[in-house]
PDB file of C-alpha atoms in Angstrom:
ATOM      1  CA  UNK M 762     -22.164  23.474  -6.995  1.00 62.00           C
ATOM      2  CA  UNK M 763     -21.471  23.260  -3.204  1.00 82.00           C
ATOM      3  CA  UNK M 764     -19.649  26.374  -1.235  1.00 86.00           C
ATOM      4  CA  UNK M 765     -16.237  24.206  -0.527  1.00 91.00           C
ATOM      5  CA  UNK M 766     -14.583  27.413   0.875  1.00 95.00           C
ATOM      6  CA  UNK M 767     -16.212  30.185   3.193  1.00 95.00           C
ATOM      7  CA  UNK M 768     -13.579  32.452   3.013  1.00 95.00           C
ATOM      8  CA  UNK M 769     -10.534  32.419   0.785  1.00 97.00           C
ATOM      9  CA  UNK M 770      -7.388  34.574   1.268  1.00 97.00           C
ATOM     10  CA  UNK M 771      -5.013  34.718  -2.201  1.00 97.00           C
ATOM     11  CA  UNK M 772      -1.768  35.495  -1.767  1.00 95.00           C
ATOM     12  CA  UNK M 773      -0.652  37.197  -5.205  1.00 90.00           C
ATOM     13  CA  UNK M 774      -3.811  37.956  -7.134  1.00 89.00           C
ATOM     14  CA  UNK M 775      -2.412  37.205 -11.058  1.00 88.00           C
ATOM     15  CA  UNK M 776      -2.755  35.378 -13.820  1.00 92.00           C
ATOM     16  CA  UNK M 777      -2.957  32.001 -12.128  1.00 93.00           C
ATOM     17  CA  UNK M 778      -4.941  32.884  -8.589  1.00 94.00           C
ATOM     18  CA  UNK M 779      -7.143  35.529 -10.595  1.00 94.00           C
ATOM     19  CA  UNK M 780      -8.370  32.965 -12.755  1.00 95.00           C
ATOM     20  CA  UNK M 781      -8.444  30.532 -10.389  1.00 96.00           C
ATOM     21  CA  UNK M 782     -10.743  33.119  -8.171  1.00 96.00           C
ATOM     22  CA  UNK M 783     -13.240  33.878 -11.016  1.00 95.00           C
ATOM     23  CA  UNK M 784     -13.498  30.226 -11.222  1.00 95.00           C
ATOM     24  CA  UNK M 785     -14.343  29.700  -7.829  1.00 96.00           C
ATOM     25  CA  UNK M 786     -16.842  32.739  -7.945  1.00 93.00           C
ATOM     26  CA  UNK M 787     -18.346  31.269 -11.340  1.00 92.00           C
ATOM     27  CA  UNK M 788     -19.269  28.192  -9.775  1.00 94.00           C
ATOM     28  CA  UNK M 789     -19.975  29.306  -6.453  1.00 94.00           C
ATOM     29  CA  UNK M 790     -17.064  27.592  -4.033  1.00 96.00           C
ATOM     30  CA  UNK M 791     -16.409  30.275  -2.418  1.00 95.00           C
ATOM     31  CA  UNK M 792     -18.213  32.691  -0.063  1.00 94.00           C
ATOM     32  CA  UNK M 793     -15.397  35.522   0.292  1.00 96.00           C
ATOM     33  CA  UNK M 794     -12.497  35.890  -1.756  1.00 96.00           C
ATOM     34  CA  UNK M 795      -9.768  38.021  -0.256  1.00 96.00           C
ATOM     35  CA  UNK M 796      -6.501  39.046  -1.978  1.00 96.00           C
ATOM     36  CA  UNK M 797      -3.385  39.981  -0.430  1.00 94.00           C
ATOM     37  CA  UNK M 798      -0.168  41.675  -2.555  1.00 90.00           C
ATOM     38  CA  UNK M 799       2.332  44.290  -2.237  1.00 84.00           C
ATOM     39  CA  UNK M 800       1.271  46.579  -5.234  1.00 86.00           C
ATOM     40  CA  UNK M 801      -2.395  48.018  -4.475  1.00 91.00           C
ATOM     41  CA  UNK M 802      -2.942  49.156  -8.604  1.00 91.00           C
ATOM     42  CA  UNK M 803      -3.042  45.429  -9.092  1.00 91.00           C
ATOM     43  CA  UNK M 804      -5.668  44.468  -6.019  1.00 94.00           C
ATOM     44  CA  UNK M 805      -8.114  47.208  -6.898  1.00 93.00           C
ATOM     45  CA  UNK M 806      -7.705  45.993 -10.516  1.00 92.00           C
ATOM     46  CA  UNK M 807      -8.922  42.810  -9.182  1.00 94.00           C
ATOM     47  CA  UNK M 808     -11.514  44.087  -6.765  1.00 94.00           C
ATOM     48  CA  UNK M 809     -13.037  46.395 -10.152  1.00 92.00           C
ATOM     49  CA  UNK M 810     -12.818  42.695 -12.407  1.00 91.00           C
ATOM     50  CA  UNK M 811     -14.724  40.855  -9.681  1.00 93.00           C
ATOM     51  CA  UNK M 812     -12.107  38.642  -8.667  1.00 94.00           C
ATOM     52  CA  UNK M 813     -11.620  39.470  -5.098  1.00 94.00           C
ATOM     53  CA  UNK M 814     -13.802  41.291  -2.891  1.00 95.00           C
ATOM     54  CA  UNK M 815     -11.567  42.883  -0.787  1.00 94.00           C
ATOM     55  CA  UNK M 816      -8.054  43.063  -0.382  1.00 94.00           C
ATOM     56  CA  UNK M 817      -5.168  43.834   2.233  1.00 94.00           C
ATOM     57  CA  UNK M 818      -2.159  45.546   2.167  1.00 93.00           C
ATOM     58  CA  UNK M 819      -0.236  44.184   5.499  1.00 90.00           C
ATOM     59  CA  UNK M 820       0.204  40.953   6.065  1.00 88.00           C
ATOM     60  CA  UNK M 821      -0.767  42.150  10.308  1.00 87.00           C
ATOM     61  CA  UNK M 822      -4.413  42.689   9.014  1.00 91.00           C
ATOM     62  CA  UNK M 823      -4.495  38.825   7.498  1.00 94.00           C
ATOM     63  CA  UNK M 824      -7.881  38.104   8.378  1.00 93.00           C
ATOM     64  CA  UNK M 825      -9.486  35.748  11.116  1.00 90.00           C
ATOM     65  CA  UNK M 826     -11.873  32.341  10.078  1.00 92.00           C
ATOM     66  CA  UNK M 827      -9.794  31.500   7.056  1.00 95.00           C
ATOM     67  CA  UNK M 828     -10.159  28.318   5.310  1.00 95.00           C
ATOM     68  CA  UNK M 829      -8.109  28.010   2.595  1.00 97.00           C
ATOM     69  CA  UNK M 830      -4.964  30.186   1.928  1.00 98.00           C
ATOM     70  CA  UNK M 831      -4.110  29.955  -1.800  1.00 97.00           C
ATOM     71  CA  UNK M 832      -0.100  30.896  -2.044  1.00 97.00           C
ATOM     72  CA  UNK M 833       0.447  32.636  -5.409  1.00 93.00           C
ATOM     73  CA  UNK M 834       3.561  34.551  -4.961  1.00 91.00           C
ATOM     74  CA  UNK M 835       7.334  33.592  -6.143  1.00 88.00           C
ATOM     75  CA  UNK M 836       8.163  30.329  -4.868  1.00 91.00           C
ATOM     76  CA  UNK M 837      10.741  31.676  -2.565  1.00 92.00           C
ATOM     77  CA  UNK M 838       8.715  33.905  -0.771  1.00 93.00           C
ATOM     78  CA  UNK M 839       6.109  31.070   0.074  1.00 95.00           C
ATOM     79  CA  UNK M 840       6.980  29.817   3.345  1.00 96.00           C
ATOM     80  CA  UNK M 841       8.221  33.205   4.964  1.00 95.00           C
ATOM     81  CA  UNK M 842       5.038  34.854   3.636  1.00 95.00           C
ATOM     82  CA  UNK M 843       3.400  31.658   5.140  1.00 96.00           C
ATOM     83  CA  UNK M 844       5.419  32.126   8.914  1.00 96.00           C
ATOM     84  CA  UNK M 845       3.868  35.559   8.894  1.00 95.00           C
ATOM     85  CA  UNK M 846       0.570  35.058   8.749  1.00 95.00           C
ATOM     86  CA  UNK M 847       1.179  31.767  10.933  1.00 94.00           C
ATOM     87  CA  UNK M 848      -0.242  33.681  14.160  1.00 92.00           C
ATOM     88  CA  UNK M 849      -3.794  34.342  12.454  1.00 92.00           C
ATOM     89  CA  UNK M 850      -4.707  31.303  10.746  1.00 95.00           C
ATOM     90  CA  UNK M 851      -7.032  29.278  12.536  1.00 92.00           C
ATOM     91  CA  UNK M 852      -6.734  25.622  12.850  1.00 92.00           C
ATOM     92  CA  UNK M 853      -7.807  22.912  10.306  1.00 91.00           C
ATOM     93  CA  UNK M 854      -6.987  25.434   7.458  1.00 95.00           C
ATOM     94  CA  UNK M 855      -5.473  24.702   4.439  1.00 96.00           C
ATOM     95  CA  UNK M 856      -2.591  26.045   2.736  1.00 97.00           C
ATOM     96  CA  UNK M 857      -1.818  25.668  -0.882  1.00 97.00           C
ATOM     97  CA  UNK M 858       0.240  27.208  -3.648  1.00 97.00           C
ATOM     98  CA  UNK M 859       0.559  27.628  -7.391  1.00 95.00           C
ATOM     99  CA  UNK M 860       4.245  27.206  -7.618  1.00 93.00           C
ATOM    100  CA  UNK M 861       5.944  25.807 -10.308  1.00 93.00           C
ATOM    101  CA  UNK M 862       8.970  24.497  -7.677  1.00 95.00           C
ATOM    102  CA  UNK M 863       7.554  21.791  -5.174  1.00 96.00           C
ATOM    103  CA  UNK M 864      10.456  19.417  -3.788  1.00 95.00           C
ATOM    104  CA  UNK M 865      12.266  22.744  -1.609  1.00 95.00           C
ATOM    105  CA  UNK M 866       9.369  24.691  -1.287  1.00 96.00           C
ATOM    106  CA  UNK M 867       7.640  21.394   0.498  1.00 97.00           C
ATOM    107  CA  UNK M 868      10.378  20.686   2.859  1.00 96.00           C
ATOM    108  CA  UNK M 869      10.331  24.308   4.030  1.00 96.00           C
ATOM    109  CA  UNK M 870       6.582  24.188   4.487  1.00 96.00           C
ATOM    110  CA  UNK M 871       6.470  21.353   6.730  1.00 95.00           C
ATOM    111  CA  UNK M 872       9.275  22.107   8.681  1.00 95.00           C
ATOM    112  CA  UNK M 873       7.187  25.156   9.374  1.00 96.00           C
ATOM    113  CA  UNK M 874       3.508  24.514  10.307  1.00 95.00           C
ATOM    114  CA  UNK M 875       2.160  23.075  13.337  1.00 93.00           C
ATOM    115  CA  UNK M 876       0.081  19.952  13.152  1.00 88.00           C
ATOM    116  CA  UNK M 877      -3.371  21.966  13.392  1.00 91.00           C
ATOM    117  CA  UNK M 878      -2.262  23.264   9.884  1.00 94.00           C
ATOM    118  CA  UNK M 879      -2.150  21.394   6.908  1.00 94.00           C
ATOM    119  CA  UNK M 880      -0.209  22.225   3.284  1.00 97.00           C
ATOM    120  CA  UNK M 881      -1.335  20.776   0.179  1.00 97.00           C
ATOM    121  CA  UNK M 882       1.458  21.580  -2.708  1.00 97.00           C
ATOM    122  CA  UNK M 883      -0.186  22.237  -6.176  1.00 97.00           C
ATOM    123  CA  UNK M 884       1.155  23.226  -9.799  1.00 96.00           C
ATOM    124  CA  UNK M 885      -1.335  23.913 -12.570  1.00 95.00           C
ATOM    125  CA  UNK M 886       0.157  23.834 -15.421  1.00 92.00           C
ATOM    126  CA  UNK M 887      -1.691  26.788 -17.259  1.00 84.00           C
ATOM    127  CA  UNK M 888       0.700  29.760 -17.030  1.00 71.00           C
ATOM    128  CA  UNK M 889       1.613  32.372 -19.939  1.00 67.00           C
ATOM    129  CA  UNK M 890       4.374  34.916 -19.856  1.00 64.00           C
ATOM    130  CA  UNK M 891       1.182  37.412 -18.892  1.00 70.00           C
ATOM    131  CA  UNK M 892       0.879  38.298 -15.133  1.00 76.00           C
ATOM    132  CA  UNK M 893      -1.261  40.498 -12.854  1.00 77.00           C
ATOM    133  CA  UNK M 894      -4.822  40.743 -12.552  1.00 81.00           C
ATOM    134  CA  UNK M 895      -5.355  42.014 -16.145  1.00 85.00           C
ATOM    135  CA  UNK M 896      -4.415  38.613 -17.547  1.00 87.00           C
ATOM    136  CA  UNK M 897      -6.662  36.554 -15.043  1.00 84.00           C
ATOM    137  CA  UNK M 898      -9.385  34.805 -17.134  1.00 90.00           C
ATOM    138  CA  UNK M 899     -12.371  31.983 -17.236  1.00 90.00           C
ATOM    139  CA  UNK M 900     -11.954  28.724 -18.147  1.00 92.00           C
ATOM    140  CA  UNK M 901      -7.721  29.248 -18.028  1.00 93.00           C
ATOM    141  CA  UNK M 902      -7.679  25.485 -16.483  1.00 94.00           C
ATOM    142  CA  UNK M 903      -9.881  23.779 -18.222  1.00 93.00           C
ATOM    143  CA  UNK M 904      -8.349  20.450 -20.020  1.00 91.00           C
ATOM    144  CA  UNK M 905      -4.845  21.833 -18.506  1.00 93.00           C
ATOM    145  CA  UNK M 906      -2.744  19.688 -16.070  1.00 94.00           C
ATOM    146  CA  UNK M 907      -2.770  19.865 -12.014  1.00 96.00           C
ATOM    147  CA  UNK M 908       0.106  18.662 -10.464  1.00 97.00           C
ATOM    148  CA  UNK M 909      -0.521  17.795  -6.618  1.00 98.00           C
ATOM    149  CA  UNK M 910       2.661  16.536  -4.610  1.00 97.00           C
ATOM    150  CA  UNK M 911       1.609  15.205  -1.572  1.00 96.00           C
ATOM    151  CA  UNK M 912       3.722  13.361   1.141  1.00 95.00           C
ATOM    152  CA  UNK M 913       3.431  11.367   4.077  1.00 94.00           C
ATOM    153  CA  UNK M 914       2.717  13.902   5.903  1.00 93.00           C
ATOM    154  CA  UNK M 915      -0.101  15.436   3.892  1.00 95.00           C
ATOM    155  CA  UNK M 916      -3.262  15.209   5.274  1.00 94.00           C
ATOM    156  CA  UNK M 917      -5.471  12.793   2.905  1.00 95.00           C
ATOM    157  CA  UNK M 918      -8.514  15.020   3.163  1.00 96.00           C
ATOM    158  CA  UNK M 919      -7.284  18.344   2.352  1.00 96.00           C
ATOM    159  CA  UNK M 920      -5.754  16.337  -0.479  1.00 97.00           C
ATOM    160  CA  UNK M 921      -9.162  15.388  -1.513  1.00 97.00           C
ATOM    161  CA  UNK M 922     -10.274  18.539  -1.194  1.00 97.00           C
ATOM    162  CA  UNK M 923      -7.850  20.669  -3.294  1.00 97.00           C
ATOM    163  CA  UNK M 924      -8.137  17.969  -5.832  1.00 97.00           C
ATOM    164  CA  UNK M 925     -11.612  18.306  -5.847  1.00 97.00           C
ATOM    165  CA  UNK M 926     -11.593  21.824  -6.112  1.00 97.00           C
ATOM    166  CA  UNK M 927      -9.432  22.037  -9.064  1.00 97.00           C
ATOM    167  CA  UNK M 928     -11.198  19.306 -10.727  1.00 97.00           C
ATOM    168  CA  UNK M 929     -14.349  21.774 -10.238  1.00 96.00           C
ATOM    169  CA  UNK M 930     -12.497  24.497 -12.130  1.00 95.00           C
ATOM    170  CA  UNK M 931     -11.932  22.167 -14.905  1.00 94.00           C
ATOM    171  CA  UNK M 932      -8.597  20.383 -14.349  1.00 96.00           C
ATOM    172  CA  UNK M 933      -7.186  17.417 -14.707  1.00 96.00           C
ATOM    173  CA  UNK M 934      -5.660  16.236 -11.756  1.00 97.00           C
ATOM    174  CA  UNK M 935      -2.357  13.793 -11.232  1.00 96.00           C
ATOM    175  CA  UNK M 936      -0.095  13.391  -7.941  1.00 97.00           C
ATOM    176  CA  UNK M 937       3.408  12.308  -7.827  1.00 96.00           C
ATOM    177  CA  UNK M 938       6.283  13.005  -5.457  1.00 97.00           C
ATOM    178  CA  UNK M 939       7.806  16.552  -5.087  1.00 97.00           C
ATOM    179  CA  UNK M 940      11.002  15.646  -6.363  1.00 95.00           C
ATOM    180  CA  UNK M 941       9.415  14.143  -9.482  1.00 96.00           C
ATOM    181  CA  UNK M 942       7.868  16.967 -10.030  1.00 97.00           C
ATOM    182  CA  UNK M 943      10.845  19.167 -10.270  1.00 96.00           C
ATOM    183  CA  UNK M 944      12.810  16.461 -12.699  1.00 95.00           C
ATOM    184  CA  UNK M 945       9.861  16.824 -14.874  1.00 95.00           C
ATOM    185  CA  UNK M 946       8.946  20.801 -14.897  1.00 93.00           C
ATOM    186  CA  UNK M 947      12.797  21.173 -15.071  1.00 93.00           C
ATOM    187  CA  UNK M 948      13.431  19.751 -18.223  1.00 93.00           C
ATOM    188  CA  UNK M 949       9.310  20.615 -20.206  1.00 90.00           C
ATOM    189  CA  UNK M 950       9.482  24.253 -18.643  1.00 91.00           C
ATOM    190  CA  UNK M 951      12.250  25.474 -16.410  1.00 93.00           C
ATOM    191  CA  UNK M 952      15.291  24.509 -19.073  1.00 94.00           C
ATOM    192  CA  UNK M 953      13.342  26.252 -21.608  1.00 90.00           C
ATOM    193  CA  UNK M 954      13.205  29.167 -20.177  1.00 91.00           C
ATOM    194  CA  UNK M 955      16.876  29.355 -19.392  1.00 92.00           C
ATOM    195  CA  UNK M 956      17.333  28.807 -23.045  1.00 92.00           C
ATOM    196  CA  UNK M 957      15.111  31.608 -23.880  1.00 91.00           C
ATOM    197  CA  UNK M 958      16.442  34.181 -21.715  1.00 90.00           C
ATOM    198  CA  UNK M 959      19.861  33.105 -23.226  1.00 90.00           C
ATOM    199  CA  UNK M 960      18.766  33.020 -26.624  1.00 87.00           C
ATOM    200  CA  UNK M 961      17.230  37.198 -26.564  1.00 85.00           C
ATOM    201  CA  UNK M 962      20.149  38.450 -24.789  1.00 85.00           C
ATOM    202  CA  UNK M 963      22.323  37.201 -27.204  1.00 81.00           C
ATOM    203  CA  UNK M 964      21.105  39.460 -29.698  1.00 78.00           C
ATOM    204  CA  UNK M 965      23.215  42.324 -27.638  1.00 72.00           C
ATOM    205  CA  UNK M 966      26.134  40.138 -27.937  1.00 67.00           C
ATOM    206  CA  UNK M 967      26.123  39.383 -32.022  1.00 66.00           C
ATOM    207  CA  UNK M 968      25.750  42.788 -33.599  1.00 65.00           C
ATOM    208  CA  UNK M 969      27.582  43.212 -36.823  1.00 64.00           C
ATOM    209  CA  UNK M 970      28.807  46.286 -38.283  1.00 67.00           C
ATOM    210  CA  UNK M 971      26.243  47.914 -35.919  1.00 71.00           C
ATOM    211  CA  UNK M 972      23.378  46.542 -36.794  1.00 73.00           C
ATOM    212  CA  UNK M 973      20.507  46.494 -34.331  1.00 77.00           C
ATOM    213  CA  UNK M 974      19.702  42.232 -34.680  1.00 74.00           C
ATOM    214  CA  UNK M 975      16.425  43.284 -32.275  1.00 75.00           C
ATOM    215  CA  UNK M 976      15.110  45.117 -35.621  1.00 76.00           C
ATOM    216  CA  UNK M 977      15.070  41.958 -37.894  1.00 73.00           C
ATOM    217  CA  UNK M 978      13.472  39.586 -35.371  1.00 79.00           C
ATOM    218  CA  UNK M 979      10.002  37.944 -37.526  1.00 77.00           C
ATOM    219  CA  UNK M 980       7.687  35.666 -36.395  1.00 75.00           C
ATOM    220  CA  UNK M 981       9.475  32.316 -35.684  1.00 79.00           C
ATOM    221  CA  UNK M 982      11.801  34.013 -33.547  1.00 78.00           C
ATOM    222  CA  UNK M 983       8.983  36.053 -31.435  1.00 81.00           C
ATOM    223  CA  UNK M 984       7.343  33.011 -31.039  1.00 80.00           C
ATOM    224  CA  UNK M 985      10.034  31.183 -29.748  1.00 79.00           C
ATOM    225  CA  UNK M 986      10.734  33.651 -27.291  1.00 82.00           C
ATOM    226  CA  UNK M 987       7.878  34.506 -25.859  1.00 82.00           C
ATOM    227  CA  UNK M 988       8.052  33.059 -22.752  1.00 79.00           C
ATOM    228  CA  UNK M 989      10.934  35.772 -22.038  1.00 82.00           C
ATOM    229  CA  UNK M 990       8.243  38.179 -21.366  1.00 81.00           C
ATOM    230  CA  UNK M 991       7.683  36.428 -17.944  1.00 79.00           C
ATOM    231  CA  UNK M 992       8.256  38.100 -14.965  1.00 81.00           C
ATOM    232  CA  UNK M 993      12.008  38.020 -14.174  1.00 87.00           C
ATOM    233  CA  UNK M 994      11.609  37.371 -10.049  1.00 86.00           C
ATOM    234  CA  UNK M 995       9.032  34.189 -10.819  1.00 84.00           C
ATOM    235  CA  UNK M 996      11.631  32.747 -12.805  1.00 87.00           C
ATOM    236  CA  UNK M 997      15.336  33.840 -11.019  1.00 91.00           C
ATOM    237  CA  UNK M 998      13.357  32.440  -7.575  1.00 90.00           C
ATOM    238  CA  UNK M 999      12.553  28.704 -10.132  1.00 91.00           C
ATOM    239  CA  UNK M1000      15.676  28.345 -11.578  1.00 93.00           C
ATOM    240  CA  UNK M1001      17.316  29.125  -7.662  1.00 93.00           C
ATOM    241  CA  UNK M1002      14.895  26.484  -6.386  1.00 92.00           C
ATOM    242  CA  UNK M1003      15.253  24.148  -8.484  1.00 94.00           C
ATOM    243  CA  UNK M1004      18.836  24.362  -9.199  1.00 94.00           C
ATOM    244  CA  UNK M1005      19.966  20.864  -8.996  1.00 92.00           C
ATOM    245  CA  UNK M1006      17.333  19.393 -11.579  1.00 93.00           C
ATOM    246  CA  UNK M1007      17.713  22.276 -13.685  1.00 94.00           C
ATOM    247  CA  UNK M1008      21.221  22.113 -13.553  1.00 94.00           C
ATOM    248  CA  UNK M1009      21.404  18.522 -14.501  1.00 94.00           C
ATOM    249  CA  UNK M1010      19.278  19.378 -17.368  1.00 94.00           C
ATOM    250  CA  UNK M1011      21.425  22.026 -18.456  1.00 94.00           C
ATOM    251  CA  UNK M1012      24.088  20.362 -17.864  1.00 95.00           C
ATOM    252  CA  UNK M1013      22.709  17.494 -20.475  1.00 94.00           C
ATOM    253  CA  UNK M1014      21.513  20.246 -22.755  1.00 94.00           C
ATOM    254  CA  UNK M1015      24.927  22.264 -23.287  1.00 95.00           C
ATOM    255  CA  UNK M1016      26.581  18.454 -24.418  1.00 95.00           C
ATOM    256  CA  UNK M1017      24.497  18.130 -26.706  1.00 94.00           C
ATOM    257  CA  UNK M1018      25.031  21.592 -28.402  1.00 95.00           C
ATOM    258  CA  UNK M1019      28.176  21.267 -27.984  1.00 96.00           C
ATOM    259  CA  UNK M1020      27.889  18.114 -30.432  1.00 96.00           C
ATOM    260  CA  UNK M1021      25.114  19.793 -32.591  1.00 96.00           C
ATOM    261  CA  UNK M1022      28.253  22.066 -32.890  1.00 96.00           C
ATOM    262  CA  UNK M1023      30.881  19.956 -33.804  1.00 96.00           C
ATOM    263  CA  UNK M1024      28.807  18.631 -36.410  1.00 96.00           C
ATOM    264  CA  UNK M1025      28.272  21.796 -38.126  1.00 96.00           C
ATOM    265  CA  UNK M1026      31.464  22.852 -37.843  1.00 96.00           C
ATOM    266  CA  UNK M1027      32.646  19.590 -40.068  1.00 96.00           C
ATOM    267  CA  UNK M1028      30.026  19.667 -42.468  1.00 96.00           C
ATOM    268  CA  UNK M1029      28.624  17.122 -40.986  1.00 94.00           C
ATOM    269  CA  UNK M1030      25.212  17.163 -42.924  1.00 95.00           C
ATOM    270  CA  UNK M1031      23.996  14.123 -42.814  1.00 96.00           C
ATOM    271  CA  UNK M1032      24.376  13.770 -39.068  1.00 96.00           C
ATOM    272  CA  UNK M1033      22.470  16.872 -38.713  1.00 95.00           C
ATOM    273  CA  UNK M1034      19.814  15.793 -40.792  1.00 95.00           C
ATOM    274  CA  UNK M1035      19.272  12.364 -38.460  1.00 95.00           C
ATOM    275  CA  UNK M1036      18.953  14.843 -35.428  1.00 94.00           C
ATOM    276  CA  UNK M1037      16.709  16.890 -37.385  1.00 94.00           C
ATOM    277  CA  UNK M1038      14.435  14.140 -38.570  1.00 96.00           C
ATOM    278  CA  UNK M1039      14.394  12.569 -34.873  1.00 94.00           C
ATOM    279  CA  UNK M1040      13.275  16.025 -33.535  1.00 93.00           C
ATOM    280  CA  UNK M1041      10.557  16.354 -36.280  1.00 92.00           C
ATOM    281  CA  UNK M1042       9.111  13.124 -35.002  1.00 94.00           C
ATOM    282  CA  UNK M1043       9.363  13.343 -32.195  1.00 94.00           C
ATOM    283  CA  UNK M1044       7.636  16.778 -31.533  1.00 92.00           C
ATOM    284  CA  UNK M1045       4.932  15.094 -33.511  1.00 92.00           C
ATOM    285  CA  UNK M1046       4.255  12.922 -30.420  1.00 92.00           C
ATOM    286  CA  UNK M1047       3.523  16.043 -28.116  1.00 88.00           C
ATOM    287  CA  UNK M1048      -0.082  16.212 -27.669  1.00 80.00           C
TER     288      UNK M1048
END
């Protein structure tokens, strides 16, 4: 394949710009891969896998002839990290991220850059509750969802571009609006992990005759709570960012416990079986 990049800065070197990088460097679309973080452990872990070849520590030493800067850290911190390294990008670059937030985070972006800049938002849907450069890996895209949310204002052939580029690495690319995007990851991802974080720490709150609950957690509940392994500043900056859709899906979600509830408190067993049956079938429909 084509160089599409000649040098790439990543902003956050984990699980989801790692892999993305070794990508890139396993089909050759990038020249010079560059990583940028605040804990240096992590980028010379990366430099030692061979996903970045060099990294910096200050965001002052950003360096010059960039082409594409590839935003990987929480969603929050994306468009001040972005107005800091404003002064050194050069013009016709490309920004993009790996967020998981797009409607706020897009806004902020371009009330930020110049017109010799352009932004690109991007979500792959590939994540795990692994992060840093130990859990970057091959092939992590491959058959998975990319969510691009372009507007108006997005340039059409950056947009080509990054969709090319992630169709390179193996993805299946889709566009829709920002705010789309956020109803959508708020109620398949974002609620979920609300739920989950709930769910664990309400083992501290249900001990009986002090009994450590932790102790007789098996396999259905370990896999069910996985995702609270992830890291707890990626998800307090989603659930801030995407607070209104989330909330509405909360909202939704705590009525219909709350009914769930009643039920069982009556004895209300064949009602319970309906829901049941309706969420067996249904889950049978995810692909």
């Amino acid at each position: 394949m084509a160089v599409m990049f000649q040098k790439v800065v990543l902003a956050g070197v984990g699980l989801i710009c790692g892999s993305l990088a070794l990508d890139m460097r396993r089909h050759k679309l990038a020249k010079e891969i560059i990583g940028y973080g605040r804990g240096e452990g992590n980028l010379r872990l990366a430099k030692r896998k061979g996903i970045i070849d060099r990294y910096f520590l200050n965001a002052e030493d950003f360096p010059g002839d960039v082409d594409l800067l590839m935003m990987g850290t929480p969603v929050e911190s994306i468009a001040p990290l972005t107005k800091v390294f404003l002064p050194k990008l050069k013009a016709g670059a490309i920004i993009s991220d790996v967020g998981s937030v797009k409607g706020e985070l897009v806004r902020a972006m371009e009330r930020l850059l110049p017109k010799h800049l352009v932004f690109v938002a991007g979500h792959p849907i590939a994540g795990s509750e692994q992060w840093g450069a130990q859990a970057a890996r091959r092939g992590l895209f491959v058959r998975h969802r990319c969510i691009l949310t372009p507007t108006p204002r997005t340039d059409r052939k950056a947009l080509d571009k990054i969709a090319a580029l992630w169709r390179k690495v193996g993805a299946e690319v889709e566009t829709m609006p920002p705010d789309v995007h956020d109803h959508v990851l708020g109620v398949i991802s974002h609620l979920p992990h609300v739920l989950v974080y709930a769910l664990v720490n309400a083992l501290e709150c249900q001990s009986r005759n002090g009994i450590d609950l932790k102790k007789y957690c098996a396999g259905g509940f370990k896999d069910f709570t996985r995702i609270a392994s992830s890291r707890p500043e990626l998800w307090r900056d989603i659930c801030v960012m995407n607070r209104h859709a989330l909330g509405r899906s909360l909202g939704d979600y705590i009525k219909y416990l709350q009914r769930l509830n009643r039920w069982i408190q009556k004895g209300k067993g064949a009602l319970l079986e309906r829901e049941f049956a309706r969420a067996y079938d249904t889950r049978a429909q995810i692909p």
